[in-house]
GROMACS .gro file of C-alpha atoms in nm:
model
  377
    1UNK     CA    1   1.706  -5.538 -14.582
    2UNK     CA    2   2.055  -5.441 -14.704
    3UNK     CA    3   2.068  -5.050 -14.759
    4UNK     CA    4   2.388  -4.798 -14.908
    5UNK     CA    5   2.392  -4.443 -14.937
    6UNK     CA    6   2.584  -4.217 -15.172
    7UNK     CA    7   2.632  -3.829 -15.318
    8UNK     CA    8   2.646  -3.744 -15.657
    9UNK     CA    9   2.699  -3.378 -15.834
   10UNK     CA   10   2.587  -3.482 -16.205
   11UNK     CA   11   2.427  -3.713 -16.396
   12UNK     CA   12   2.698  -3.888 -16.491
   13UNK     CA   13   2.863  -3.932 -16.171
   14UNK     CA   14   2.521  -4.063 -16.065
   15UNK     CA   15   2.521  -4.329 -16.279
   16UNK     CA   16   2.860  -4.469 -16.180
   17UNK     CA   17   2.792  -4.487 -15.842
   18UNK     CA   18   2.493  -4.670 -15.887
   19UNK     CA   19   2.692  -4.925 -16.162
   20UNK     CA   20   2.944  -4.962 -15.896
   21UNK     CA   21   2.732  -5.064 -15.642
   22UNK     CA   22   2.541  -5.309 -15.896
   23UNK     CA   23   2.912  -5.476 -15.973
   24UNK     CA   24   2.982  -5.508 -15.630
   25UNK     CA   25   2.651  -5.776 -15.581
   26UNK     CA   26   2.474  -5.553 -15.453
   27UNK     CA   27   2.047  -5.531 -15.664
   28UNK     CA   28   1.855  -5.285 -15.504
   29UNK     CA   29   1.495  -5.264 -15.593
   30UNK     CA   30   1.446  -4.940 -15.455
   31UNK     CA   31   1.570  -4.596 -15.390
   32UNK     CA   32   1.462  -4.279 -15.208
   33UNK     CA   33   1.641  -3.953 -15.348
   34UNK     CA   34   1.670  -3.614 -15.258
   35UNK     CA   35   1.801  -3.379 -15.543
   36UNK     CA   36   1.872  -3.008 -15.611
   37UNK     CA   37   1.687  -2.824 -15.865
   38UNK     CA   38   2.009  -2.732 -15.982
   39UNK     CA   39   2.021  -3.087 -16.141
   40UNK     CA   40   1.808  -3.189 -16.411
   41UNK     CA   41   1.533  -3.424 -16.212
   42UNK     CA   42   1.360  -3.567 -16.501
   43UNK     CA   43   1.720  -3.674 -16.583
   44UNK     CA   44   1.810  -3.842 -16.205
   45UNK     CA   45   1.480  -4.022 -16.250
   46UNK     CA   46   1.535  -4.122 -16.587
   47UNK     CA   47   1.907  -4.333 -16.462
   48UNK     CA   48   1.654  -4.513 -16.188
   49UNK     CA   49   1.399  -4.583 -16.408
   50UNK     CA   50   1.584  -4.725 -16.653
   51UNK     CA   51   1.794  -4.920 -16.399
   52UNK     CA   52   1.455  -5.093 -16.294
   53UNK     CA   53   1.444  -4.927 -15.958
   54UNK     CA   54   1.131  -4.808 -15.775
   55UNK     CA   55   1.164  -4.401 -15.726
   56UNK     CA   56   1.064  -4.203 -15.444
   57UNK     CA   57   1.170  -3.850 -15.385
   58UNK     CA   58   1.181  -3.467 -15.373
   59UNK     CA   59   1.369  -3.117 -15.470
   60UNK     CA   60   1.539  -2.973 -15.172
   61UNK     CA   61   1.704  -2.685 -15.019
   62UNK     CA   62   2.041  -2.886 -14.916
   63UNK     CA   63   2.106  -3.248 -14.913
   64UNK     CA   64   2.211  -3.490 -14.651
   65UNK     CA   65   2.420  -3.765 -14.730
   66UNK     CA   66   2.557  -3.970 -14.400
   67UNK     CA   67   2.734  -3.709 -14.157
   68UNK     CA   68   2.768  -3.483 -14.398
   69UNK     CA   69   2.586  -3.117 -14.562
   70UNK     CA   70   2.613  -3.091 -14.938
   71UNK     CA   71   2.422  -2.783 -15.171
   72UNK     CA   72   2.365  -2.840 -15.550
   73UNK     CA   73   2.353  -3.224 -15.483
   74UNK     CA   74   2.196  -3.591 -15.535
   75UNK     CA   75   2.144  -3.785 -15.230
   76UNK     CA   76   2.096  -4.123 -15.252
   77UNK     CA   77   1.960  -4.408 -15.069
   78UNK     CA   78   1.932  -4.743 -15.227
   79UNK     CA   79   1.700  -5.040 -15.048
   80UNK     CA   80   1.709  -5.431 -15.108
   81UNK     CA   81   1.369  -5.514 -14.979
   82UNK     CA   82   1.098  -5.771 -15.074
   83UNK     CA   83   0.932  -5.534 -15.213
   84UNK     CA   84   0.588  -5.691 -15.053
   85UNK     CA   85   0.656  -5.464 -14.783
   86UNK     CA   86   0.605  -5.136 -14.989
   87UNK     CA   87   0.446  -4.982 -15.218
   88UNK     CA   88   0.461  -4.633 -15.391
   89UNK     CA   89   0.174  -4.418 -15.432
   90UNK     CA   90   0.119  -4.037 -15.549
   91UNK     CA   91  -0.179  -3.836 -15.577
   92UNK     CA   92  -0.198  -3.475 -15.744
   93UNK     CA   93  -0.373  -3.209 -15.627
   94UNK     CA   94  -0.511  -2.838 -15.735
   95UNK     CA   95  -0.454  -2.564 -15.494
   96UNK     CA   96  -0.679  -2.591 -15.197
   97UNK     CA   97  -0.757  -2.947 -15.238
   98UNK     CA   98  -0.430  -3.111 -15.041
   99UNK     CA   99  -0.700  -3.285 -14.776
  100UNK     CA  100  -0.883  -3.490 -15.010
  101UNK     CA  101  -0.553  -3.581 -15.180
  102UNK     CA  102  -0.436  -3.684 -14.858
  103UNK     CA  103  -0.736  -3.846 -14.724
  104UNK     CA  104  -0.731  -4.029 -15.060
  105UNK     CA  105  -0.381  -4.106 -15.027
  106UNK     CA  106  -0.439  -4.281 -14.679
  107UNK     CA  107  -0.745  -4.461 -14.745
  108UNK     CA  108  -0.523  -4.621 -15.089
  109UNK     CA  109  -0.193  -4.724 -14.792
  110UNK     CA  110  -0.472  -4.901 -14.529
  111UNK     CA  111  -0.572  -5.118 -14.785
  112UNK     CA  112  -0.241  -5.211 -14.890
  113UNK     CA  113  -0.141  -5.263 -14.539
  114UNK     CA  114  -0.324  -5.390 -14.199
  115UNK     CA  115  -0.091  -5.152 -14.034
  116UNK     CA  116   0.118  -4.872 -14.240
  117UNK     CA  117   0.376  -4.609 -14.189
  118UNK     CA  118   0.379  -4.307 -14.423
  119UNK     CA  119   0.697  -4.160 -14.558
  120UNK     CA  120   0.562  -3.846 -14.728
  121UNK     CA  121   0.682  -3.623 -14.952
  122UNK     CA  122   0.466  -3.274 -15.102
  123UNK     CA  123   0.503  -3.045 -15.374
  124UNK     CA  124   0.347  -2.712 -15.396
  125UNK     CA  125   0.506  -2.360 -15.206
  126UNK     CA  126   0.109  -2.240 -15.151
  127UNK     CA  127   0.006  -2.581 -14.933
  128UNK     CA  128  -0.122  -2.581 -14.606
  129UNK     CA  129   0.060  -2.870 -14.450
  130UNK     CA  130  -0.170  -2.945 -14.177
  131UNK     CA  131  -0.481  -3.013 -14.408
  132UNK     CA  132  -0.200  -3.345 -14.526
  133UNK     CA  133  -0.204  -3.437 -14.133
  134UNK     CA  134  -0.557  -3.382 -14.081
  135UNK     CA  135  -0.641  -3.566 -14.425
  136UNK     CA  136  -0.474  -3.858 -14.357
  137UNK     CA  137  -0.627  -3.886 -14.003
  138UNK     CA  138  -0.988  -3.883 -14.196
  139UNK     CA  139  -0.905  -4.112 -14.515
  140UNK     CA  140  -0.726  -4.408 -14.276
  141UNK     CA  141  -0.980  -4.340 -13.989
  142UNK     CA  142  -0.672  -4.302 -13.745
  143UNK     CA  143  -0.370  -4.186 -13.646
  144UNK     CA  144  -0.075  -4.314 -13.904
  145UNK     CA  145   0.270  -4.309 -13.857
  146UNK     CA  146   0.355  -4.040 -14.072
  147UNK     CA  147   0.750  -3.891 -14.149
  148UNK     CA  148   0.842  -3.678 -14.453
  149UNK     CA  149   0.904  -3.315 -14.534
  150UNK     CA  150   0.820  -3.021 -14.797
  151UNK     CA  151   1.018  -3.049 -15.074
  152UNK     CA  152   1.241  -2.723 -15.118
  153UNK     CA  153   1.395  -2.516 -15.434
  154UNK     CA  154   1.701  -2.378 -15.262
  155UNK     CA  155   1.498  -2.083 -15.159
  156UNK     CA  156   1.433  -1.971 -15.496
  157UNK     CA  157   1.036  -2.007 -15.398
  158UNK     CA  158   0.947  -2.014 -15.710
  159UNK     CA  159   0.841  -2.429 -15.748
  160UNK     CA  160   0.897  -2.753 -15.565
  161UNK     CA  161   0.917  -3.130 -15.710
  162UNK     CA  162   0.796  -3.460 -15.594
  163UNK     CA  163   0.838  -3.759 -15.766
  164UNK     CA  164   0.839  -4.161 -15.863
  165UNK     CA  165   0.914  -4.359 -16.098
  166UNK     CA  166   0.588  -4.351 -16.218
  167UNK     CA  167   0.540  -3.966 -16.178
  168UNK     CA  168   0.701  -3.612 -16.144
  169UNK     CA  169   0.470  -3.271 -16.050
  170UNK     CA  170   0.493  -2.995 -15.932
  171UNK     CA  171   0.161  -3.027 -15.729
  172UNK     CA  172   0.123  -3.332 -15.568
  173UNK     CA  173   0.184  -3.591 -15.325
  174UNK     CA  174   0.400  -3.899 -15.304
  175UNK     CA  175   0.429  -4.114 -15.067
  176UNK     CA  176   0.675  -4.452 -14.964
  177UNK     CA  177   0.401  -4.674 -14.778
  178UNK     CA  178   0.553  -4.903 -14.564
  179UNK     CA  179   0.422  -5.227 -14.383
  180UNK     CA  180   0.480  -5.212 -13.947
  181UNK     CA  181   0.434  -5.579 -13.968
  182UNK     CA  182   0.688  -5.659 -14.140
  183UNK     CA  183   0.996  -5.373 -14.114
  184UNK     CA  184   1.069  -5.127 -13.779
  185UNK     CA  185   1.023  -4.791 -13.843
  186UNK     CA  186   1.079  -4.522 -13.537
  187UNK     CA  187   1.148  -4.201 -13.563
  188UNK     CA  188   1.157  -3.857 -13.341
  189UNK     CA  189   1.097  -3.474 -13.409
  190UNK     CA  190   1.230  -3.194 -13.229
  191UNK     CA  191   1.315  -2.815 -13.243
  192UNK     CA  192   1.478  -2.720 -12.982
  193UNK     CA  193   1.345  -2.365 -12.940
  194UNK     CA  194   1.246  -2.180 -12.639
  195UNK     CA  195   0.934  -2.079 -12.530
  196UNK     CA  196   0.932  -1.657 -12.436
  197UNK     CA  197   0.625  -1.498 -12.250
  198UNK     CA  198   0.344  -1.577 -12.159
  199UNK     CA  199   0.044  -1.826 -12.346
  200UNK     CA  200  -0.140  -1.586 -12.589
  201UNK     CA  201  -0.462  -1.713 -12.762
  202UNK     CA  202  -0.555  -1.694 -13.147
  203UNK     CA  203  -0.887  -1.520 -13.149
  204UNK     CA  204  -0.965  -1.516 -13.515
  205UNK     CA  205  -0.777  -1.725 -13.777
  206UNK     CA  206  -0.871  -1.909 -14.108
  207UNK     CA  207  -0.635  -2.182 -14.197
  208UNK     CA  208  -0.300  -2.069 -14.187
  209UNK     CA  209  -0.389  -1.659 -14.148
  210UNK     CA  210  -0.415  -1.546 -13.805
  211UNK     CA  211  -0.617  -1.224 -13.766
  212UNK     CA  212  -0.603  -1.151 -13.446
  213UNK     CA  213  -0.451  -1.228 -13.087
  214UNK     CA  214  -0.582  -1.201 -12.771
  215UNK     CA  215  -0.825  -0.970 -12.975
  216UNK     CA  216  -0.574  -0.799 -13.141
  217UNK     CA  217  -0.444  -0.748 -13.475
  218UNK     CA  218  -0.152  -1.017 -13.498
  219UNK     CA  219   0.045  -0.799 -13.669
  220UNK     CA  220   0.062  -0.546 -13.443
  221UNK     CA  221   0.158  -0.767 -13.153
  222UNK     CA  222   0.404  -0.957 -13.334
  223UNK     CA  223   0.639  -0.647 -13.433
  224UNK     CA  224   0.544  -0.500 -13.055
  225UNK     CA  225   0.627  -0.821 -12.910
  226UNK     CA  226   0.956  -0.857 -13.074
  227UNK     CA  227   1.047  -0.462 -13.163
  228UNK     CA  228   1.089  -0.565 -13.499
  229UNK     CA  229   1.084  -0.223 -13.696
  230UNK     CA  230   0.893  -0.203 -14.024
  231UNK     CA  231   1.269  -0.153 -14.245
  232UNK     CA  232   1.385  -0.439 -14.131
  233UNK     CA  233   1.077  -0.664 -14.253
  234UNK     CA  234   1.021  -0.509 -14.584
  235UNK     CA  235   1.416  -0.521 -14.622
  236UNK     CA  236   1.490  -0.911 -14.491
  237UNK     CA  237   1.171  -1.056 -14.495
  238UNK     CA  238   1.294  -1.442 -14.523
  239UNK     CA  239   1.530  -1.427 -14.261
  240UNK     CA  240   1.395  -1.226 -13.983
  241UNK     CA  241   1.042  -1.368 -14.015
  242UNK     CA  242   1.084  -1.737 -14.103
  243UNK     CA  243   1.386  -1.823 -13.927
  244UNK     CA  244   1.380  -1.644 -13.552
  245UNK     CA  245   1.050  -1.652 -13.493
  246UNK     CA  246   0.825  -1.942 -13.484
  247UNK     CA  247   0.587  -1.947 -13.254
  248UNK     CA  248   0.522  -2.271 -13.046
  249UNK     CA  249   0.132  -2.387 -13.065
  250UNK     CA  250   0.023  -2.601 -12.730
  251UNK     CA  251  -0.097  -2.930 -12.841
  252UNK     CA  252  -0.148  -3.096 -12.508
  253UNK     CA  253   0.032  -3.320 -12.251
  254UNK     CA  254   0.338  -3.077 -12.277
  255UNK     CA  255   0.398  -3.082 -12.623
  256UNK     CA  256   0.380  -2.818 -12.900
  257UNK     CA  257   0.475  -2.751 -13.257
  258UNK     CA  258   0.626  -2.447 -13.397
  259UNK     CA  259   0.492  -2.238 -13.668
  260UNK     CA  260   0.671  -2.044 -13.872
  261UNK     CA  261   0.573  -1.712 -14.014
  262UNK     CA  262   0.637  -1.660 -14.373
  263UNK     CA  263   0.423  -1.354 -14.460
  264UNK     CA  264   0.304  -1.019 -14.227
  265UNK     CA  265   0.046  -0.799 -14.362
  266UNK     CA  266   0.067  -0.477 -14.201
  267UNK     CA  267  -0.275  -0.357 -14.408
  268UNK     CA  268  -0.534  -0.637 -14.277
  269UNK     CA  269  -0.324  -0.664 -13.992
  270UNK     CA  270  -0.262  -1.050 -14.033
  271UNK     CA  271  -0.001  -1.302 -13.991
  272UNK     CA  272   0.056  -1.600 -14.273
  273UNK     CA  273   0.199  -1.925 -14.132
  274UNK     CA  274   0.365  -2.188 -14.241
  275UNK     CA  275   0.099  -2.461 -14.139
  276UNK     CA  276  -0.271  -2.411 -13.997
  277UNK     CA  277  -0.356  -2.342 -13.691
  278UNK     CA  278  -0.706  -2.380 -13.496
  279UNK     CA  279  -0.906  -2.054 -13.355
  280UNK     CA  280  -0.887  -2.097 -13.020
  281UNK     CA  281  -0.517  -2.256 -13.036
  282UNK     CA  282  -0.301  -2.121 -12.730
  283UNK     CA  283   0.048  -2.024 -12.793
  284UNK     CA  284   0.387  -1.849 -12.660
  285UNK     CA  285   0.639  -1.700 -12.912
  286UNK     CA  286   1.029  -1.831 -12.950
  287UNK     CA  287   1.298  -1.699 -13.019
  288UNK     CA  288   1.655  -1.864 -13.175
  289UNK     CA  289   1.802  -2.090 -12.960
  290UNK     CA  290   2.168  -2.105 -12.873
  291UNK     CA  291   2.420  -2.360 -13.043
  292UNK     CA  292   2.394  -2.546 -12.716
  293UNK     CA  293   2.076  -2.645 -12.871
  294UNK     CA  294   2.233  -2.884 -13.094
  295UNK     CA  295   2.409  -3.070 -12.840
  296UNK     CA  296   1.998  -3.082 -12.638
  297UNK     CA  297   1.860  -3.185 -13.010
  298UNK     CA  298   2.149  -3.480 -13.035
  299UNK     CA  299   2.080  -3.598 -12.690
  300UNK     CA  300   1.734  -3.646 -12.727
  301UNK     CA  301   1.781  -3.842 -13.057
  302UNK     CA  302   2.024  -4.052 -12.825
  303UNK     CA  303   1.707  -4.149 -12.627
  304UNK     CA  304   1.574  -4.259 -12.914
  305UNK     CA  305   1.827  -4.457 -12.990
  306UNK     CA  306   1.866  -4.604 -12.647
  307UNK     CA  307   1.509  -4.756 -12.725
  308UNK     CA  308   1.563  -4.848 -13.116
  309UNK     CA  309   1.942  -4.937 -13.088
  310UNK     CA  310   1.987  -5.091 -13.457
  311UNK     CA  311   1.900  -4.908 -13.789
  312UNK     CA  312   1.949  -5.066 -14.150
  313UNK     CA  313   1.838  -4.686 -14.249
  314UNK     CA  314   1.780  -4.368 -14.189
  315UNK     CA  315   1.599  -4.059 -14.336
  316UNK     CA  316   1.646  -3.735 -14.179
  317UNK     CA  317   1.412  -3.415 -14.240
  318UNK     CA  318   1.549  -3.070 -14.131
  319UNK     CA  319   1.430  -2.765 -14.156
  320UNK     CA  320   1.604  -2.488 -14.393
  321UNK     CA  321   1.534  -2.256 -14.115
  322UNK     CA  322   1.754  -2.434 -13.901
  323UNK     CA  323   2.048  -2.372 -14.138
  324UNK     CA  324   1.935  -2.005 -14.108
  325UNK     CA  325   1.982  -2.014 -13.758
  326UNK     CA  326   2.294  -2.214 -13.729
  327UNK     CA  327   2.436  -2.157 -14.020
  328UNK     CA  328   2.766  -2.449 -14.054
  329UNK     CA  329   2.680  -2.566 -13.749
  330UNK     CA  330   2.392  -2.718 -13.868
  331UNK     CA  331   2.643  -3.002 -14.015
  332UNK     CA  332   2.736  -3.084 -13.650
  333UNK     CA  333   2.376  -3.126 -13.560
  334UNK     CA  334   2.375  -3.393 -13.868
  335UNK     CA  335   2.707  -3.558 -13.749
  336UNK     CA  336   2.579  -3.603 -13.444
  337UNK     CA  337   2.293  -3.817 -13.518
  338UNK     CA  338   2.454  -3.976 -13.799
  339UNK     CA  339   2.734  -4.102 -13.526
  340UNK     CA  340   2.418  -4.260 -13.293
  341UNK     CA  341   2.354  -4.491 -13.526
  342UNK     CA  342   2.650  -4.549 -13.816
  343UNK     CA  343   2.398  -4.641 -14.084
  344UNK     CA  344   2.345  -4.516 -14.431
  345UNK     CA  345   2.161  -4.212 -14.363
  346UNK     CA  346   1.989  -3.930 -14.613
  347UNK     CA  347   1.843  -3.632 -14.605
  348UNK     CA  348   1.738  -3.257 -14.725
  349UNK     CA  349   1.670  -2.939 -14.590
  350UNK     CA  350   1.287  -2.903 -14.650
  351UNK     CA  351   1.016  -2.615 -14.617
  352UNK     CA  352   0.807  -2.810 -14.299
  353UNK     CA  353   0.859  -3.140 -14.173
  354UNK     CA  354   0.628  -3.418 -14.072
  355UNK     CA  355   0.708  -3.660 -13.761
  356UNK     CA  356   0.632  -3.784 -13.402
  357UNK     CA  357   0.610  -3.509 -13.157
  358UNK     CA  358   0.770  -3.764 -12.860
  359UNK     CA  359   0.414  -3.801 -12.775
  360UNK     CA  360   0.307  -4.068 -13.010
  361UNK     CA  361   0.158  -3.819 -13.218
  362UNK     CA  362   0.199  -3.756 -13.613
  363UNK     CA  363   0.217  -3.373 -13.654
  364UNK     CA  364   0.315  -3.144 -13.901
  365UNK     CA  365   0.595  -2.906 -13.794
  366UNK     CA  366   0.829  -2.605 -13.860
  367UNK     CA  367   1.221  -2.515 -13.784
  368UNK     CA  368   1.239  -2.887 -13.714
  369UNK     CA  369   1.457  -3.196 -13.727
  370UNK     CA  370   1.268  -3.529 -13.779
  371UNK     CA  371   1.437  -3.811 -13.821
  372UNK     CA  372   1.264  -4.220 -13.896
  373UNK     CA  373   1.479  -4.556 -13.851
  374UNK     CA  374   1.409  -4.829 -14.098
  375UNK     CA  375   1.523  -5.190 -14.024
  376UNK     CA  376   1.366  -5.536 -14.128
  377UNK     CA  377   1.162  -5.689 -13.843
   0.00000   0.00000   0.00000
């Protein structure tokens, strides 16, 4: 597999980039690209398909191109890979049918492959992220290797893209399905954040609306827990919500995910999340971390890369959040695990992120960065 990764800020400058690497002998075959909504997609698309290239990609909230943090941007990365070992698939979906999608999705990639991985990307600002984890488990019969994010609109909220060659919606699933037997493909996700307090339990929740905690309204023990004043949520919802205060759900053997809130209802008394949760689920609340969290989140990639030394590519999947909470540091986070490896490497700031939790276990995940390795076995 020979791989390149580049940045472009038009259409035009797109198109060079990819005729330059085309002149210098290099064909890819296949690209995965994360663009801005302040480009015009269908465009972007339009230079790959007509370039013969298989598409796979999403809108974002930032994009990632190597070490570096670009906004308003087209990251690329092109693939030269017998393309027996993927294949492309999509499925659309209507609002409250995600699982099926999924489930459909995952039966199509086992019979493609004996043994896939999943690099999944969704539309839609309304889905519940965890039915695509749970719905893959139930169409492929198992755990899959699963890595991708939500695509993002640079927080306008108002509509997210995925898209292939083959297809670009609003509402939908795509999906780069690749084959374990023949290429590596590793990967890692972690927060960072701190556990606060004590384990509270969610005593009455429907998908991704908790009721109550501990047999309380969740909204009233959120705002107690954190003395978060009713002003300051009507008047900086996004920011004070979303990014400080995830809470961290107990999944077992010492892991957990985080959940972001993105809605409070102070009338029903509720608390919208990010991603479902299960009644009965156990949790402690979080609060930001410190910037010496990047250095923890770098070192832990470094693990990973102690045990999967060489990359021909890399994807990375961070939260938006994150750049809320670090603001420019965020780039040194990126730099850092860029430097582990020295490989092309792409990626955007998404709206949830999918990935191993470290315990060999495909979850979906908030405030996160998840990062997989490609190389040719």
């Amino acid at each position: 597999m020979k791989t390149h990764s580049f940045q472009s800020n038009s259409i035009d400058q797109l198109k060079a980039s990819l005729t330059s690497c085309q002149e210098n002998e290099f064909q890819p075959n296949l690209a995965v690209v994360f663009c801005s909504k302040q480009q015009n997609i269908e465009a972007v698309r339009a230079v790959f398909v007509g370039a013969n290239i298989d598409l796979v990609g999403c809108s974002t909230a930032g994009e990632i191109v190597d070490a570096v943090l670009y906004e308003g941007a087209i990251s690329v990365l092109l693939f030269k890979v017998n393309t027996a070992y993927y294949q492309l698939l999509h499925e659309d979906y209507l609002e409250g049918e995600v699982y099926e999608a999924s489930a459909k999705l995952a039966k199509r990639a086992i019979q493609e492959y004996k043994n896939p991985a999943l690099i999944i990307m969704s539309g839609g600002l309304a889905v519940d992220a965890e039915q695509i984890i749970k719905g893959i488990r139930t169409g492929a019969g198992r755990d899959l290797p699963t890595y991708g994010g939500l695509a993002g609109d640079d927080l306008e909220m108002r509509s997210t893209t995925v898209f292939t060659n083959h297809r670009l919606t609003d509402q939908g699933l795509v999906a780069l399905v690749l084959d374990t037997d023949k290429l590596i493909v590793k990967g890692l996700a972690r927060s960072g954040w701190a556990p606060v307090g004590g384990v509270n339990t969610i005593t009455k929740a429907v998908g991704n609306v908790i009721y109550t905690i501990n047999g309380e309204r969740a909204y009233d023990v959120f705002i107690r827990y954190f003395g978060i004043s009713k002003d300051r949520l009507i008047s900086d919802p996004l920011i004070s919500i979303q990014t400080n205060y995830p809470l961290q759900i107990l999944r077992g053997e010492g892991t957990s995910i985080l959940r972001s809130p993105i809605l409070v209802n102070e009338k029903e008394g509720s608390l919208t999340l990010a991603g479902g949760v299960i009644e009965g689920e156990q949790f402690q609340f979080s609060n930001s971390p410190g910037f010496e969290i990047i250095d923890q989140t770098i070192e832990e990639f470094g693990e990973l890369q102690k045990n999967t030394p060489e990359a021909e590519g890399l994807i990375l999947f961070s939260c938006k959040g994150r750049h809320g909470a670090f603001g420019p540091m965020l780039e040194d986070e990126i730099k850092g695990i860029y430097d582990l490896w020295g490989q092309p490497m792409i990626g955007f700031l998404s709206y949830g992120e999918f990935g191993d939790d470290g315990a060999g276990r495909y979850e979906f995940h908030n405030e996160t960065c998840a990062l997989v390795i490609l190389k040719e076995k």
